[in-house]
Every structure is written in structure tokens, then in C-alpha cells.
Amino acid sequence: MAGSSEKAPDSGRGVVLLDNWPGYDLDLFTYPQHYYGDLECVFIPHGIIVDRIERLAKDIMKDIGCHDILVLCVLKGGYKFCADLVEHLKNISRNSDRFVSMKVDFIRLKSYKNDRSMGELQIIGDEDLSTLTGKNVLIVEDVVGTGRTMKALLSSIEKYKPNMVKIASLLVKRTARSDSFRPDYAGFEIPDVFVVGYALDYNEYFRDLNILQNVQSLLRSACNPLTMLYSA
């Protein structure tokens, strides 16, 4: 059964960033000059991201490494997390006594317009889900918020009868709108802010930023702390 209710200890929530987390001073890092004046802090340094993804890979291989795995990357926001995670999974497999075959497939979902949820899920490439029949599927997602998007995807996948489905998400948002759905593997739990960077976007902008940043703050040009994931 993919996902679970929030009954796990804090370790199951990933690295928890509190609502008042101020981030790191920009002067401690380097970043592109054309973003000078747009950024206010570094929310999560790249080294921490890399270490956390490596640990997720170890946890995944410990749990399901006895099976061949079909990785289903949710585009577009999940591609960078997926690439890094798969690389760690492959490295672990190469150095183990049992080789685990891993194939990567892709699916595109759309549930946001600008920074707001559209209230429904659009699945692009739904006909390709038939390849999941009988497979051990690892869904790799960028962000789990309310959980409704992932539940809708799981509902679509289940009719193709995969052998097993697990979910890994780089970020999980704390939000009052959550239905308590949680991925099986979570990188970081963050406050309920709309973030971009590290392949996450705002209407296709900011994907090139190796950071996570609060879009609302950026658009208002306010002095509220920006939340960002910086990848030097």
C-alpha cells in the first residue's frame, strides 16, 4: 500500500523544517548574478540535499532492493530529484551482492495554474501506464502537499495492477488542507509555502534555479523571508 497516515515517528517525516526556520545568509554561498536582489536566503544547502537523497536511496534499497524496480518519475518538477536518487540507487546496486534492475519511465501531471491548485488532476501520457502491470513501481515526486494529486495518480495506476507501488517525495508540505496522506519516503518536511527551484517551477519559470524559493514573496517583492533550496 503506497503512502500512509501520519503515524510514523519524526524520522519517517524526513528532515523537518519548522515554520520559523530563517534559512542561511546568502553571503555564505555563491549563486548566479542575474538573481541578485531576488533572493533573501538559502533554505537548504546542496550538501544536505545530496546527503538526504543518498539516505533515501539506502532506505529504499533496504526495503525493496530484493525486487527489480520500475522508477516512475513525475515530470517536470521531479526530474532532478529522480536523476540524483536513481544514481544513488544504481551505485548501491553495483556494490551489493545482488544486482537490481532499474528502468525509468516518465509521466506528466498538472494540478497547478500559477501558484494555485486547479482542484483536478490532468495526467499526460495516461496510455503508457499499461507498462506498469505486474511491476514493482517507485513513484518519484517533487512535492506532496494535500495528497490529493498523488491519490488521484495512485487510483489511475491501480487499475493496471502493478505488483507493488512505493512513493518517494523530495518535499512534503505541512498544510491544514492535507488529508494526512504521506509518501513512503520523504526527503524534507517544509512549511506550507509555494516553492520553486531544483526543477520546480512557477509557470515554467525558475526551473534553472538550483534553489527552492517562496514564489508569493518573490512576486510581491516583499521583505518576507524567501524559502529556497540552493544547489551550488
GROMACS .gro file of N, CA, C and O in nm, residues 58-152:
model
  380
   58LYS      N    1   1.935   0.447   0.030
   58LYS     CA    2   1.969   0.334   0.116
   58LYS      C    3   1.843   0.274   0.178
   58LYS      O    4   1.829   0.151   0.186
   59ASP      N    5   1.751   0.359   0.223
   59ASP     CA    6   1.627   0.310   0.282
   59ASP      C    7   1.543   0.235   0.179
   59ASP      O    8   1.484   0.130   0.209
   60ILE      N    9   1.538   0.288   0.058
   60ILE     CA   10   1.460   0.223  -0.048
   60ILE      C   11   1.518   0.087  -0.083
   60ILE      O   12   1.446  -0.013  -0.096
   61MET      N   13   1.649   0.081  -0.097
   61MET     CA   14   1.713  -0.047  -0.133
   61MET      C   15   1.698  -0.149  -0.020
   61MET      O   16   1.683  -0.269  -0.046
   62LYS      N   17   1.700  -0.103   0.103
   62LYS     CA   18   1.681  -0.193   0.216
   62LYS      C   19   1.540  -0.253   0.215
   62LYS      O   20   1.521  -0.371   0.245
   63ASP      N   21   1.442  -0.171   0.177
   63ASP     CA   22   1.302  -0.214   0.179
   63ASP      C   23   1.264  -0.298   0.057
   63ASP      O   24   1.196  -0.401   0.070
   64ILE      N   25   1.303  -0.253  -0.062
   64ILE     CA   26   1.254  -0.319  -0.184
   64ILE      C   27   1.366  -0.360  -0.278
   64ILE      O   28   1.339  -0.395  -0.393
   65GLY      N   29   1.489  -0.358  -0.232
   65GLY     CA   30   1.604  -0.392  -0.318
   65GLY      C   31   1.611  -0.538  -0.358
   65GLY      O   32   1.697  -0.576  -0.438
   66CYS      N   33   1.523  -0.620  -0.304
   66CYS     CA   34   1.519  -0.761  -0.346
   66CYS      C   35   1.435  -0.778  -0.472
   66CYS      O   36   1.421  -0.889  -0.524
   67HIS      N   37   1.378  -0.670  -0.522
   67HIS     CA   38   1.294  -0.673  -0.642
   67HIS      C   39   1.357  -0.584  -0.749
   67HIS      O   40   1.425  -0.486  -0.718
   68ASP      N   41   1.333  -0.617  -0.875
   68ASP     CA   42   1.363  -0.522  -0.981
   68ASP      C   43   1.264  -0.407  -0.970
   68ASP      O   44   1.151  -0.425  -0.927
   69ILE      N   45   1.309  -0.287  -1.007
   69ILE     CA   46   1.229  -0.168  -0.981
   69ILE      C   47   1.205  -0.090  -1.110
   69ILE      O   48   1.297  -0.069  -1.190
   70LEU      N   49   1.081  -0.046  -1.129
   70LEU     CA   50   1.048   0.047  -1.236
   70LEU      C   51   1.024   0.183  -1.169
   70LEU      O   52   0.931   0.200  -1.092
   71VAL      N   53   1.112   0.276  -1.197
   71VAL     CA   54   1.102   0.410  -1.140
   71VAL      C   55   1.014   0.495  -1.230
   71VAL      O   56   1.040   0.509  -1.350
   72LEU      N   57   0.907   0.550  -1.173
   72LEU     CA   58   0.816   0.636  -1.248
   72LEU      C   59   0.836   0.780  -1.202
   72LEU      O   60   0.793   0.819  -1.093
   73CYS      N   61   0.905   0.857  -1.283
   73CYS     CA   62   0.937   0.996  -1.249
   73CYS      C   63   0.823   1.087  -1.289
   73CYS      O   64   0.779   1.086  -1.404
   74VAL      N   65   0.775   1.168  -1.195
   74VAL     CA   66   0.669   1.265  -1.224
   74VAL      C   67   0.733   1.394  -1.274
   74VAL      O   68   0.803   1.464  -1.200
   75LEU      N   69   0.712   1.423  -1.401
   75LEU     CA   70   0.767   1.542  -1.463
   75LEU      C   71   0.673   1.662  -1.443
   75LEU      O   72   0.555   1.644  -1.416
   76LYS      N   73   0.724   1.783  -1.452
   76LYS     CA   74   0.863   1.810  -1.481
   76LYS      C   75   0.944   1.831  -1.352
   76LYS      O   76   1.064   1.817  -1.350
   77GLY      N   77   0.874   1.866  -1.246
   77GLY     CA   78   0.943   1.906  -1.124
   77GLY      C   79   1.025   1.797  -1.059
   77GLY      O   80   1.117   1.826  -0.983
   78GLY      N   81   0.995   1.671  -1.088
   78GLY     CA   82   1.065   1.563  -1.020
   78GLY      C   83   1.191   1.514  -1.087
   78GLY      O   84   1.261   1.428  -1.033
   79TYR      N   85   1.226   1.571  -1.204
   79TYR     CA   86   1.334   1.509  -1.281
   79TYR      C   87   1.470   1.519  -1.214
   79TYR      O   88   1.549   1.424  -1.219
   80LYS      N   89   1.500   1.630  -1.149
   80LYS     CA   90   1.632   1.644  -1.087
   80LYS      C   91   1.644   1.554  -0.965
   80LYS      O   92   1.746   1.486  -0.946
   81PHE      N   93   1.542   1.552  -0.882
   81PHE     CA   94   1.540   1.462  -0.766
   81PHE      C   95   1.549   1.317  -0.813
   81PHE      O   96   1.623   1.236  -0.757
   82CYS      N   97   1.475   1.283  -0.917
   82CYS     CA   98   1.475   1.147  -0.968
   82CYS      C   99   1.613   1.108  -1.019
   82CYS      O  100   1.662   0.998  -0.990
   83ALA      N  101   1.676   1.196  -1.096
   83ALA     CA  102   1.809   1.165  -1.150
   83ALA      C  103   1.909   1.139  -1.039
   83ALA      O  104   1.988   1.044  -1.044
   84ASP      N  105   1.907   1.224  -0.936
   84ASP     CA  106   2.001   1.207  -0.825
   84ASP      C  107   1.971   1.080  -0.746
   84ASP      O  108   2.062   1.007  -0.706
   85LEU      N  109   1.842   1.053  -0.724
   85LEU     CA  110   1.803   0.935  -0.648
   85LEU      C  111   1.839   0.807  -0.722
   85LEU      O  112   1.895   0.714  -0.664
   86VAL      N  113   1.810   0.802  -0.852
   86VAL     CA  114   1.840   0.683  -0.931
   86VAL      C  115   1.991   0.657  -0.936
   86VAL      O  116   2.036   0.542  -0.930
   87GLU      N  117   2.069   0.763  -0.944
   87GLU     CA  118   2.215   0.745  -0.945
   87GLU      C  119   2.263   0.680  -0.816
   87GLU      O  120   2.347   0.589  -0.818
   88HIS      N  121   2.208   0.722  -0.703
   88HIS     CA  122   2.245   0.660  -0.574
   88HIS      C  123   2.196   0.516  -0.569
   88HIS      O  124   2.267   0.428  -0.519
   89LEU      N  125   2.075   0.491  -0.618
   89LEU     CA  126   2.022   0.354  -0.618
   89LEU      C  127   2.112   0.262  -0.702
   89LEU      O  128   2.142   0.149  -0.663
   90LYS      N  129   2.155   0.311  -0.817
   90LYS     CA  130   2.242   0.230  -0.903
   90LYS      C  131   2.377   0.204  -0.838
   90LYS      O  132   2.432   0.094  -0.848
   91ASN      N  133   2.431   0.305  -0.770
   91ASN     CA  134   2.559   0.286  -0.703
   91ASN      C  135   2.549   0.181  -0.594
   91ASN      O  136   2.640   0.098  -0.576
   92ILE      N  137   2.439   0.182  -0.519
   92ILE     CA  138   2.419   0.082  -0.414
   92ILE      C  139   2.407  -0.056  -0.477
   92ILE      O  140   2.465  -0.154  -0.428
   93SER      N  141   2.333  -0.065  -0.587
   93SER     CA  142   2.314  -0.194  -0.654
   93SER      C  143   2.447  -0.249  -0.706
   93SER      O  144   2.475  -0.369  -0.693
   94ARG      N  145   2.530  -0.162  -0.763
   94ARG     CA  146   2.659  -0.207  -0.817
   94ARG      C  147   2.750  -0.266  -0.710
   94ARG      O  148   2.832  -0.353  -0.737
   95ASN      N  149   2.736  -0.215  -0.588
   95ASN     CA  150   2.824  -0.258  -0.480
   95ASN      C  151   2.759  -0.360  -0.387
   95ASN      O  152   2.810  -0.386  -0.278
   96SER      N  153   2.648  -0.418  -0.429
   96SER     CA  154   2.581  -0.519  -0.348
   96SER      C  155   2.603  -0.657  -0.409
   96SER      O  156   2.654  -0.670  -0.521
   97ASP      N  157   2.562  -0.760  -0.336
   97ASP     CA  158   2.581  -0.896  -0.385
   97ASP      C  159   2.467  -0.939  -0.477
   97ASP      O  160   2.467  -1.051  -0.527
   98ARG      N  161   2.368  -0.852  -0.498
   98ARG     CA  162   2.260  -0.882  -0.591
   98ARG      C  163   2.230  -0.761  -0.677
   98ARG      O  164   2.202  -0.654  -0.626
   99PHE      N  165   2.242  -0.780  -0.808
   99PHE     CA  166   2.215  -0.671  -0.900
   99PHE      C  167   2.064  -0.648  -0.910
   99PHE      O  168   1.988  -0.743  -0.929
  100VAL      N  169   2.021  -0.523  -0.896
  100VAL     CA  170   1.880  -0.486  -0.907
  100VAL      C  171   1.859  -0.410  -1.037
  100VAL      O  172   1.919  -0.305  -1.058
  101SER      N  173   1.777  -0.467  -1.123
  101SER     CA  174   1.747  -0.400  -1.249
  101SER      C  175   1.655  -0.281  -1.223
  101SER      O  176   1.556  -0.293  -1.151
  102MET      N  177   1.691  -0.167  -1.282
  102MET     CA  178   1.610  -0.047  -1.267
  102MET      C  179   1.582   0.015  -1.402
  102MET      O  180   1.675   0.042  -1.479
  103LYS      N  181   1.456   0.037  -1.431
  103LYS     CA  182   1.416   0.108  -1.552
  103LYS      C  183   1.344   0.235  -1.509
  103LYS      O  184   1.278   0.238  -1.406
  104VAL      N  185   1.359   0.338  -1.590
  104VAL     CA  186   1.298   0.467  -1.558
  104VAL      C  187   1.197   0.503  -1.665
  104VAL      O  188   1.228   0.497  -1.785
  105ASP      N  189   1.077   0.536  -1.624
  105ASP     CA  190   0.974   0.586  -1.714
  105ASP      C  191   0.925   0.720  -1.660
  105ASP      O  192   0.958   0.760  -1.548
  106PHE      N  193   0.847   0.790  -1.741
  106PHE     CA  194   0.808   0.927  -1.705
  106PHE      C  195   0.659   0.948  -1.725
  106PHE      O  196   0.597   0.889  -1.813
  107ILE      N  197   0.604   1.033  -1.640
  107ILE     CA  198   0.465   1.073  -1.652
  107ILE      C  199   0.457   1.221  -1.618
  107ILE      O  200   0.534   1.271  -1.536
  108ARG      N  201   0.364   1.291  -1.683
  108ARG     CA  202   0.344   1.433  -1.654
  108ARG      C  203   0.208   1.454  -1.592
  108ARG      O  204   0.107   1.402  -1.641
  109LEU      N  205   0.208   1.528  -1.484
  109LEU     CA  206   0.084   1.563  -1.414
  109LEU      C  207   0.073   1.714  -1.412
  109LEU      O  208   0.173   1.785  -1.408
  110LYS      N  209  -0.051   1.764  -1.408
  110LYS     CA  210  -0.072   1.907  -1.393
  110LYS      C  211  -0.186   1.930  -1.298
  110LYS      O  212  -0.298   1.885  -1.321
  111SER      N  213  -0.155   1.996  -1.187
  111SER     CA  214  -0.258   2.025  -1.089
  111SER      C  215  -0.255   2.170  -1.043
  111SER      O  216  -0.336   2.212  -0.963
  112TYR      N  217  -0.158   2.249  -1.096
  112TYR     CA  218  -0.146   2.390  -1.057
  112TYR      C  219  -0.153   2.480  -1.181
  112TYR      O  220  -0.108   2.444  -1.290
  113LYS      N  221  -0.213   2.597  -1.162
  113LYS     CA  222  -0.203   2.705  -1.258
  113LYS      C  223  -0.157   2.825  -1.180
  113LYS      O  224  -0.217   2.862  -1.080
  114ASN      N  225  -0.051   2.889  -1.227
  114ASN     CA  226   0.019   2.989  -1.146
  114ASN      C  227   0.060   2.923  -1.015
  114ASN      O  228   0.126   2.822  -1.015
  115ASP      N  229   0.018   2.976  -0.900
  115ASP     CA  230   0.057   2.917  -0.773
  115ASP      C  231  -0.062   2.852  -0.704
  115ASP      O  232  -0.057   2.822  -0.585
  116ARG      N  233  -0.171   2.827  -0.776
  116ARG     CA  234  -0.293   2.775  -0.714
  116ARG      C  235  -0.332   2.641  -0.773
  116ARG      O  236  -0.319   2.618  -0.893
  117SER      N  237  -0.381   2.554  -0.687
  117SER     CA  238  -0.429   2.424  -0.732
  117SER      C  239  -0.554   2.442  -0.818
  117SER      O  240  -0.641   2.522  -0.788
  118MET      N  241  -0.562   2.365  -0.927
  118MET     CA  242  -0.678   2.371  -1.014
  118MET      C  243  -0.792   2.284  -0.962
  118MET      O  244  -0.902   2.285  -1.016
  119GLY      N  245  -0.764   2.204  -0.859
  119GLY     CA  246  -0.867   2.122  -0.800
  119GLY      C  247  -0.890   1.990  -0.870
  119GLY      O  248  -0.973   1.910  -0.829
  120GLU      N  249  -0.819   1.966  -0.980
  120GLU     CA  250  -0.831   1.839  -1.050
  120GLU      C  251  -0.696   1.804  -1.111
  120GLU      O  252  -0.610   1.889  -1.131
  121LEU      N  253  -0.678   1.676  -1.141
  121LEU     CA  254  -0.550   1.627  -1.192
  121LEU      C  255  -0.559   1.598  -1.341
  121LEU      O  256  -0.653   1.533  -1.385
  122GLN      N  257  -0.463   1.648  -1.416
  122GLN     CA  258  -0.450   1.613  -1.556
  122GLN      C  259  -0.330   1.522  -1.570
  122GLN      O  260  -0.220   1.557  -1.530
  123ILE      N  261  -0.352   1.402  -1.625
  123ILE     CA  262  -0.245   1.307  -1.648
  123ILE      C  263  -0.213   1.307  -1.796
  123ILE      O  264  -0.299   1.280  -1.880
  124ILE      N  265  -0.090   1.340  -1.830
  124ILE     CA  266  -0.046   1.346  -1.970
  124ILE      C  267   0.033   1.219  -1.998
  124ILE      O  268   0.134   1.192  -1.934
  125GLY      N  269  -0.012   1.140  -2.092
  125GLY     CA  270   0.054   1.013  -2.121
  125GLY      C  271  -0.007   0.898  -2.047
  125GLY      O  272   0.060   0.800  -2.017
  126ASP      N  273  -0.136   0.905  -2.019
  126ASP     CA  274  -0.206   0.802  -1.943
  126ASP      C  275  -0.199   0.665  -2.010
  126ASP      O  276  -0.200   0.562  -1.944
  127GLU      N  277  -0.190   0.662  -2.146
  127GLU     CA  278  -0.190   0.535  -2.214
  127GLU      C  279  -0.064   0.454  -2.182
  127GLU      O  280  -0.063   0.332  -2.196
  128ASP      N  281   0.043   0.517  -2.138
  128ASP     CA  282   0.167   0.448  -2.110
  128ASP      C  283   0.163   0.374  -1.976
  128ASP      O  284   0.255   0.298  -1.946
  129LEU      N  285   0.063   0.397  -1.894
  129LEU     CA  286   0.057   0.334  -1.763
  129LEU      C  287   0.039   0.182  -1.771
  129LEU      O  288   0.062   0.112  -1.674
  130SER      N  289   0.002   0.131  -1.887
  130SER     CA  290  -0.014  -0.013  -1.902
  130SER      C  291   0.119  -0.086  -1.884
  130SER      O  292   0.122  -0.205  -1.853
  131THR      N  293   0.231  -0.015  -1.899
  131THR     CA  294   0.363  -0.076  -1.881
  131THR      C  295   0.391  -0.108  -1.734
  131THR      O  296   0.489  -0.176  -1.703
  132LEU      N  297   0.306  -0.060  -1.643
  132LEU     CA  298   0.327  -0.082  -1.500
  132LEU      C  299   0.269  -0.215  -1.452
  132LEU      O  300   0.293  -0.256  -1.338
  133THR      N  301   0.194  -0.283  -1.537
  133THR     CA  302   0.130  -0.409  -1.498
  133THR      C  303   0.233  -0.510  -1.449
  133THR      O  304   0.331  -0.540  -1.517
  134GLY      N  305   0.210  -0.560  -1.327
  134GLY     CA  306   0.297  -0.661  -1.269
  134GLY      C  307   0.433  -0.612  -1.222
  134GLY      O  308   0.516  -0.692  -1.177
  135LYS      N  309   0.458  -0.481  -1.228
  135LYS     CA  310   0.589  -0.426  -1.193
  135LYS      C  311   0.593  -0.377  -1.049
  135LYS      O  312   0.490  -0.351  -0.986
  136ASN      N  313   0.715  -0.366  -0.997
  136ASN     CA  314   0.741  -0.304  -0.866
  136ASN      C  315   0.774  -0.158  -0.893
  136ASN      O  316   0.881  -0.127  -0.944
  137VAL      N  317   0.680  -0.070  -0.863
  137VAL     CA  318   0.688   0.069  -0.907
  137VAL      C  319   0.732   0.160  -0.793
  137VAL      O  320   0.677   0.154  -0.681
  138LEU      N  321   0.829   0.246  -0.821
  138LEU     CA  322   0.870   0.352  -0.729
  138LEU      C  323   0.836   0.484  -0.795
  138LEU      O  324   0.900   0.524  -0.893
  139ILE      N  325   0.734   0.552  -0.745
  139ILE     CA  326   0.697   0.684  -0.795
  139ILE      C  327   0.786   0.789  -0.731
  139ILE      O  328   0.800   0.793  -0.609
  140VAL      N  329   0.848   0.872  -0.813
  140VAL     CA  330   0.936   0.978  -0.763
  140VAL      C  331   0.873   1.112  -0.793
  140VAL      O  332   0.854   1.150  -0.910
  141GLU      N  333   0.838   1.184  -0.687
  141GLU     CA  334   0.763   1.310  -0.696
  141GLU      C  335   0.846   1.421  -0.633
  141GLU      O  336   0.930   1.397  -0.547
  142ASP      N  337   0.820   1.546  -0.676
  142ASP     CA  338   0.891   1.658  -0.617
  142ASP      C  339   0.829   1.702  -0.485
  142ASP      O  340   0.898   1.718  -0.385
  143VAL      N  341   0.695   1.722  -0.484
  143VAL     CA  342   0.628   1.775  -0.366
  143VAL      C  343   0.496   1.701  -0.341
  143VAL      O  344   0.419   1.681  -0.434
  144VAL      N  345   0.471   1.664  -0.217
  144VAL     CA  346   0.339   1.617  -0.175
  144VAL      C  347   0.281   1.722  -0.082
  144VAL      O  348   0.342   1.756   0.020
  145GLY      N  349   0.166   1.778  -0.121
  145GLY     CA  350   0.101   1.881  -0.040
  145GLY      C  351  -0.021   1.825   0.029
  145GLY      O  352  -0.013   1.761   0.132
  146THR      N  353  -0.138   1.847  -0.031
  146THR     CA  354  -0.261   1.794   0.028
  146THR      C  355  -0.267   1.642   0.018
  146THR      O  356  -0.335   1.576   0.096
  147GLY      N  357  -0.199   1.586  -0.081
  147GLY     CA  358  -0.203   1.442  -0.104
  147GLY      C  359  -0.306   1.403  -0.209
  147GLY      O  360  -0.307   1.288  -0.255
  148ARG      N  361  -0.389   1.495  -0.251
  148ARG     CA  362  -0.495   1.462  -0.346
  148ARG      C  363  -0.441   1.426  -0.484
  148ARG      O  364  -0.492   1.337  -0.552
  149THR      N  365  -0.336   1.498  -0.527
  149THR     CA  366  -0.277   1.467  -0.657
  149THR      C  367  -0.221   1.326  -0.660
  149THR      O  368  -0.244   1.250  -0.755
  150MET      N  369  -0.148   1.289  -0.555
  150MET     CA  370  -0.088   1.156  -0.552
  150MET      C  371  -0.195   1.047  -0.539
  150MET      O  372  -0.184   0.941  -0.599
  151LYS      N  373  -0.300   1.074  -0.463
  151LYS     CA  374  -0.408   0.976  -0.452
  151LYS      C  375  -0.477   0.955  -0.587
  151LYS      O  376  -0.513   0.843  -0.623
  152ALA      N  377  -0.494   1.062  -0.663
  152ALA     CA  378  -0.555   1.051  -0.795
  152ALA      C  379  -0.466   0.969  -0.889
  152ALA      O  380  -0.514   0.886  -0.967
   0.00000   0.00000   0.00000
